[in-house]
GROMACS .gro file of C-alpha atoms in nm:
model
  262
    1MET     CA    1  -1.420   4.060  -5.597
    2SER     CA    2  -1.284   4.415  -5.598
    3LEU     CA    3  -1.423   4.732  -5.756
    4GLY     CA    4  -1.192   4.956  -5.961
    5HIS     CA    5  -1.095   5.308  -5.856
    6ASP     CA    6  -1.327   5.474  -6.111
    7ARG     CA    7  -1.620   5.233  -6.045
    8ASN     CA    8  -1.628   5.140  -6.414
    9TRP     CA    9  -1.458   4.801  -6.384
   10VAL     CA   10  -1.455   4.514  -6.139
   11LEU     CA   11  -1.202   4.236  -6.082
   12THR     CA   12  -1.316   3.885  -5.987
   13GLY     CA   13  -1.128   3.576  -5.874
   14THR     CA   14  -1.230   3.210  -5.870
   15ASN     CA   15  -1.153   2.898  -5.672
   16GLU     CA   16  -0.968   2.763  -5.978
   17GLY     CA   17  -0.722   3.055  -5.994
   18PHE     CA   18  -0.888   3.255  -6.275
   19LEU     CA   19  -0.876   3.635  -6.267
   20GLY     CA   20  -1.144   3.818  -6.467
   21LEU     CA   21  -1.165   4.189  -6.554
   22TRP     CA   22  -1.520   4.314  -6.622
   23ASP     CA   23  -1.649   4.639  -6.772
   24VAL     CA   24  -1.944   4.739  -6.552
   25ARG     CA   25  -2.085   4.983  -6.810
   26PHE     CA   26  -2.134   4.714  -7.076
   27SER     CA   27  -2.168   4.412  -6.844
   28ARG     CA   28  -1.900   4.215  -7.024
   29MET     CA   29  -1.566   4.053  -6.947
   30VAL     CA   30  -1.276   4.224  -7.123
   31LYS     CA   31  -0.979   4.024  -6.986
   32LEU     CA   32  -0.927   3.676  -6.845
   33TRP     CA   33  -0.607   3.540  -6.689
   34THR     CA   34  -0.491   3.232  -6.503
   35ILE     CA   35  -0.237   3.266  -6.221
   36SER     CA   36   0.057   3.028  -6.242
   37THR     CA   37   0.033   2.934  -5.872
   38ALA     CA   38  -0.282   2.729  -5.955
   39GLN     CA   39  -0.429   2.807  -5.612
   40PRO     CA   40  -0.773   2.943  -5.515
   41ILE     CA   41  -0.790   3.322  -5.499
   42ASN     CA   42  -0.883   3.403  -5.138
   43ARG     CA   43  -0.881   3.782  -5.148
   44LEU     CA   44  -0.858   4.062  -5.406
   45ALA     CA   45  -0.782   4.433  -5.382
   46THR     CA   46  -0.725   4.703  -5.644
   47THR     CA   47  -0.558   5.043  -5.646
   48TYR     CA   48  -0.460   5.311  -5.895
   49ALA     CA   49  -0.121   5.454  -5.802
   50ALA     CA   50   0.226   5.541  -5.924
   51PHE     CA   51   0.535   5.341  -5.829
   52ALA     CA   52   0.799   5.610  -5.854
   53SER     CA   53   1.076   5.396  -5.703
   54ARG     CA   54   1.032   5.148  -5.991
   55GLY     CA   55   0.991   5.416  -6.259
   56LEU     CA   56   0.621   5.339  -6.308
   57GLY     CA   57   0.363   5.611  -6.360
   58PRO     CA   58   0.001   5.599  -6.236
   59ARG     CA   59  -0.166   5.273  -6.340
   60PRO     CA   60  -0.410   5.010  -6.206
   61PHE     CA   61  -0.268   4.738  -5.980
   62ALA     CA   62  -0.435   4.426  -5.846
   63PHE     CA   63  -0.338   4.241  -5.531
   64ALA     CA   64  -0.438   3.873  -5.541
   65ALA     CA   65  -0.390   3.641  -5.243
   66CYS     CA   66  -0.348   3.285  -5.370
   67GLY     CA   67  -0.254   3.032  -5.106
   68SER     CA   68   0.048   3.160  -4.914
   69ASP     CA   69   0.136   3.413  -5.185
   70CYS     CA   70   0.007   3.767  -5.237
   71GLY     CA   71   0.102   3.904  -5.577
   72MET     CA   72   0.086   4.264  -5.697
   73TYR     CA   73  -0.004   4.258  -6.068
   74ASP     CA   74   0.023   4.546  -6.312
   75LEU     CA   75  -0.307   4.530  -6.502
   76ALA     CA   76  -0.165   4.750  -6.778
   77ASP     CA   77   0.065   4.472  -6.900
   78GLY     CA   78  -0.020   4.171  -6.680
   79VAL     CA   79   0.323   4.157  -6.511
   80CYS     CA   80   0.373   4.067  -6.144
   81ARG     CA   81   0.568   4.361  -6.002
   82GLN     CA   82   0.601   4.228  -5.649
   83SER     CA   83   0.506   3.924  -5.446
   84PHE     CA   84   0.481   3.860  -5.071
   85ARG     CA   85   0.513   3.496  -4.972
   86VAL     CA   86   0.509   3.286  -4.654
   87LEU     CA   87   0.713   2.966  -4.688
   88ASP     CA   88   0.604   2.637  -4.538
   89PRO     CA   89   0.796   2.596  -4.207
   90HIS     CA   90   0.819   2.221  -4.268
   91GLU     CA   91   1.000   2.266  -4.600
   92GLY     CA   92   1.375   2.223  -4.617
   93TYR     CA   93   1.592   2.511  -4.736
   94GLY     CA   94   1.662   2.337  -5.067
   95GLN     CA   95   1.291   2.283  -5.134
   96SER     CA   96   1.204   2.646  -5.067
   97ILE     CA   97   1.480   2.772  -5.300
   98SER     CA   98   1.298   2.616  -5.596
   99ARG     CA   99   0.988   2.822  -5.509
  100LEU     CA  100   1.164   3.159  -5.512
  101LYS     CA  101   1.018   3.292  -5.833
  102LEU     CA  102   0.745   3.539  -5.917
  103PRO     CA  103   0.397   3.417  -6.012
  104GLU     CA  104   0.280   3.489  -6.366
  105LEU     CA  105  -0.046   3.590  -6.531
  106HIS     CA  106  -0.131   3.389  -6.842
  107GLU     CA  107  -0.388   3.560  -7.061
  108VAL     CA  108  -0.675   3.347  -7.192
  109SER     CA  109  -0.862   3.439  -7.511
  110ILE     CA  110  -1.225   3.491  -7.414
  111GLY     CA  111  -1.488   3.281  -7.590
  112THR     CA  112  -1.242   3.054  -7.768
  113ARG     CA  113  -1.195   2.680  -7.750
  114GLN     CA  114  -0.886   2.741  -7.537
  115SER     CA  115  -1.085   2.925  -7.268
  116ARG     CA  116  -1.361   2.662  -7.261
  117THR     CA  117  -1.102   2.383  -7.231
  118LEU     CA  118  -0.919   2.562  -6.950
  119LEU     CA  119  -1.241   2.621  -6.758
  120ARG     CA  120  -1.339   2.254  -6.794
  121GLU     CA  121  -0.996   2.137  -6.678
  122ALA     CA  122  -1.000   2.380  -6.385
  123LYS     CA  123  -1.336   2.255  -6.262
  124ALA     CA  124  -1.226   1.893  -6.296
  125SER     CA  125  -0.906   1.958  -6.097
  126SER     CA  126  -1.050   2.189  -5.828
  127LEU     CA  127  -1.079   1.907  -5.574
  128ARG     CA  128  -0.721   1.803  -5.641
  129HIS     CA  129  -0.597   2.157  -5.582
  130GLN     CA  130  -0.792   2.176  -5.255
  131ASN     CA  131  -0.601   1.872  -5.133
  132GLU     CA  132  -0.273   2.048  -5.220
  133LEU     CA  133  -0.341   2.374  -5.035
  134PRO     CA  134  -0.040   2.518  -4.851
  135VAL     CA  135  -0.011   2.499  -4.473
  136ALA     CA  136  -0.068   2.876  -4.441
  137SER     CA  137  -0.291   3.077  -4.672
  138ILE     CA  138  -0.341   3.454  -4.685
  139ASN     CA  139  -0.707   3.530  -4.617
  140ALA     CA  140  -0.700   3.904  -4.541
  141MET     CA  141  -0.490   4.199  -4.651
  142LEU     CA  142  -0.477   4.577  -4.657
  143GLY     CA  143  -0.213   4.831  -4.746
  144VAL     CA  144  -0.120   5.181  -4.853
  145MET     CA  145   0.045   5.280  -5.181
  146GLY     CA  146   0.114   5.607  -5.355
  147HIS     CA  147   0.358   5.756  -5.104
  148GLU     CA  148   0.725   5.717  -5.015
  149GLN     CA  149   0.682   5.418  -4.782
  150PRO     CA  150   0.416   5.180  -4.915
  151PHE     CA  151   0.329   4.881  -4.698
  152LEU     CA  152   0.108   4.573  -4.688
  153MET     CA  153  -0.045   4.390  -4.391
  154THR     CA  154  -0.170   4.033  -4.421
  155GLY     CA  155  -0.359   3.788  -4.202
  156GLY     CA  156  -0.351   3.415  -4.264
  157SER     CA  157  -0.494   3.078  -4.177
  158ASP     CA  158  -0.192   3.028  -3.947
  159ALA     CA  159  -0.336   3.306  -3.720
  160HIS     CA  160  -0.040   3.535  -3.798
  161LEU     CA  161  -0.058   3.908  -3.866
  162ARG     CA  162   0.236   4.029  -4.075
  163PHE     CA  163   0.361   4.373  -4.175
  164TRP     CA  164   0.545   4.390  -4.509
  165ASP     CA  165   0.759   4.676  -4.633
  166PHE     CA  166   0.791   4.692  -5.013
  167SER     CA  167   1.170   4.721  -5.016
  168THR     CA  168   1.339   4.677  -4.676
  169THR     CA  169   1.337   4.340  -4.498
  170THR     CA  170   1.438   4.491  -4.164
  171LYS     CA  171   1.109   4.682  -4.160
  172CYS     CA  172   0.906   4.362  -4.206
  173TYR     CA  173   0.784   4.187  -3.892
  174THR     CA  174   0.515   3.968  -3.737
  175ILE     CA  175   0.256   4.173  -3.547
  176SER     CA  176   0.091   3.875  -3.380
  177GLY     CA  177   0.077   3.496  -3.398
  178GLN     CA  178   0.405   3.381  -3.245
  179VAL     CA  179   0.365   3.124  -2.968
  180ALA     CA  180   0.589   3.108  -2.663
  181GLY     CA  181   0.928   2.965  -2.747
  182GLN     CA  182   0.886   3.001  -3.124
  183PRO     CA  183   1.186   3.157  -3.304
  184ARG     CA  184   1.131   3.482  -3.488
  185PRO     CA  185   1.072   3.453  -3.863
  186ALA     CA  186   1.333   3.562  -4.113
  187PHE     CA  187   1.237   3.799  -4.396
  188GLU     CA  188   1.430   3.791  -4.722
  189ARG     CA  189   1.423   3.983  -5.050
  190VAL     CA  190   1.485   3.845  -5.398
  191ASP     CA  191   1.525   4.091  -5.688
  192PHE     CA  192   1.429   4.015  -6.047
  193GLN     CA  193   1.472   4.213  -6.365
  194PRO     CA  194   1.335   4.457  -6.459
  195ALA     CA  195   1.275   4.605  -6.110
  196ASN     CA  196   1.044   4.329  -5.987
  197ARG     CA  197   1.075   4.186  -5.638
  198LEU     CA  198   0.984   3.895  -5.411
  199MET     CA  199   0.957   3.936  -5.033
  200VAL     CA  200   0.974   3.607  -4.842
  201CYS     CA  201   0.892   3.517  -4.483
  202ARG     CA  202   1.065   3.202  -4.354
  203GLN     CA  203   0.846   3.108  -4.061
  204SER     CA  204   0.996   2.868  -3.809
  205ALA     CA  205   0.780   2.580  -3.692
  206ALA     CA  206   0.604   2.614  -3.356
  207PRO     CA  207   0.775   2.418  -3.077
  208ARG     CA  208   0.630   2.083  -2.970
  209LEU     CA  209   0.443   2.051  -2.644
  210ASN     CA  210   0.731   1.865  -2.483
  211GLU     CA  211   0.961   2.157  -2.573
  212LEU     CA  212   0.747   2.417  -2.398
  213GLU     CA  213   0.785   2.518  -2.038
  214SER     CA  214   0.488   2.414  -1.827
  215SER     CA  215   0.256   2.693  -1.716
  216ARG     CA  216   0.304   2.569  -1.358
  217VAL     CA  217   0.680   2.635  -1.359
  218PRO     CA  218   0.660   3.013  -1.290
  219ARG     CA  219   0.428   2.953  -0.995
  220ARG     CA  220   0.642   2.673  -0.856
  221MET     CA  221   0.959   2.883  -0.888
  222HIS     CA  222   0.787   3.193  -0.741
  223ARG     CA  223   0.825   3.401  -1.056
  224GLY     CA  224   0.486   3.564  -1.021
  225MET     CA  225   0.218   3.602  -1.285
  226ILE     CA  226   0.282   3.566  -1.662
  227ARG     CA  227   0.122   3.791  -1.920
  228ALA     CA  228  -0.126   3.604  -2.138
  229GLU     CA  229  -0.044   3.567  -2.509
  230ASN     CA  230  -0.225   3.833  -2.707
  231ARG     CA  231  -0.287   3.658  -3.039
  232HIS     CA  232  -0.559   3.497  -3.245
  233ARG     CA  233  -0.609   3.123  -3.205
  234ASP     CA  234  -0.751   3.053  -3.550
  235SER     CA  235  -0.756   3.182  -3.906
  236ILE     CA  236  -0.767   3.562  -3.951
  237GLN     CA  237  -1.058   3.648  -4.180
  238ASP     CA  238  -1.048   4.027  -4.226
  239LEU     CA  239  -0.845   4.340  -4.151
  240LYS     CA  240  -0.943   4.707  -4.130
  241LEU     CA  241  -0.719   5.010  -4.082
  242ILE     CA  242  -0.831   5.316  -3.882
  243GLN     CA  243  -0.635   5.628  -3.978
  244GLY     CA  244  -0.832   5.892  -3.789
  245PRO     CA  245  -0.902   6.022  -3.533
  246THR     CA  246  -0.691   5.737  -3.384
  247GLN     CA  247  -0.439   5.508  -3.552
  248ALA     CA  248  -0.536   5.143  -3.509
  249LEU     CA  249  -0.570   4.808  -3.682
  250ILE     CA  250  -0.875   4.584  -3.636
  251SER     CA  251  -0.859   4.210  -3.702
  252CYS     CA  252  -1.128   3.945  -3.678
  253SER     CA  253  -1.070   3.573  -3.658
  254ARG     CA  254  -1.252   3.243  -3.688
  255ASP     CA  255  -1.185   3.197  -3.317
  256GLY     CA  256  -1.473   3.441  -3.257
  257SER     CA  257  -1.260   3.735  -3.141
  258ILE     CA  258  -1.211   4.088  -3.273
  259LYS     CA  259  -0.886   4.257  -3.172
  260LEU     CA  260  -0.786   4.623  -3.181
  261TRP     CA  261  -0.412   4.685  -3.232
  262ARG     CA  262  -0.261   5.026  -3.158
   0.00000   0.00000   0.00000
């Protein structure tokens, strides 16, 4: 759930992938959509900002994290303007190519037979969708919009913290989560018309135990001490950004730790 910028509307998400827009003043739902990814909505955020680089004036946007995808939806027309996606490291290149498309919002007429049928079907298939969840899901996110260099940071069930730039792949990187010997991920950008965009992270699989160097090797070869890996060991549940008096990022994980990143 996320409250609108003017506190007059609230956006809610469900485990069946429904997105509802509510008018707080009259306690009624005014819009209902389904997201084409058909995944549970793990986290929601809203903002009211202009997107000058895309020729868009001030308008309400919603960020919805569904599985391994975080979509930025224009609530004025229901179009996905940008998506940030982590690909399954066990997928082949050909399989992932078929997934390189933007998610869509499908509007549902409220109070009609269509909406009741969709809700019934969604409840009946919720267990099936849970069995089809992606390897990595986005559980936490935060970002800044409304200035020249907007960005998004996400934390997932794969214990990775990622920084996403809205336009430049070379400015995207993994803050934390890489294990020793794991190749760096590759970030790619796919452009759609009109002026919509998909940012993709191709995460390489973690090396097997038999591919890792034993922790006893440095000691045996007199290399001295090794710096411990500074990363979360389990799913990242929430993120907070401190912008004053110091600049820092706080993350908390299901492993029971809270980390401060400077």
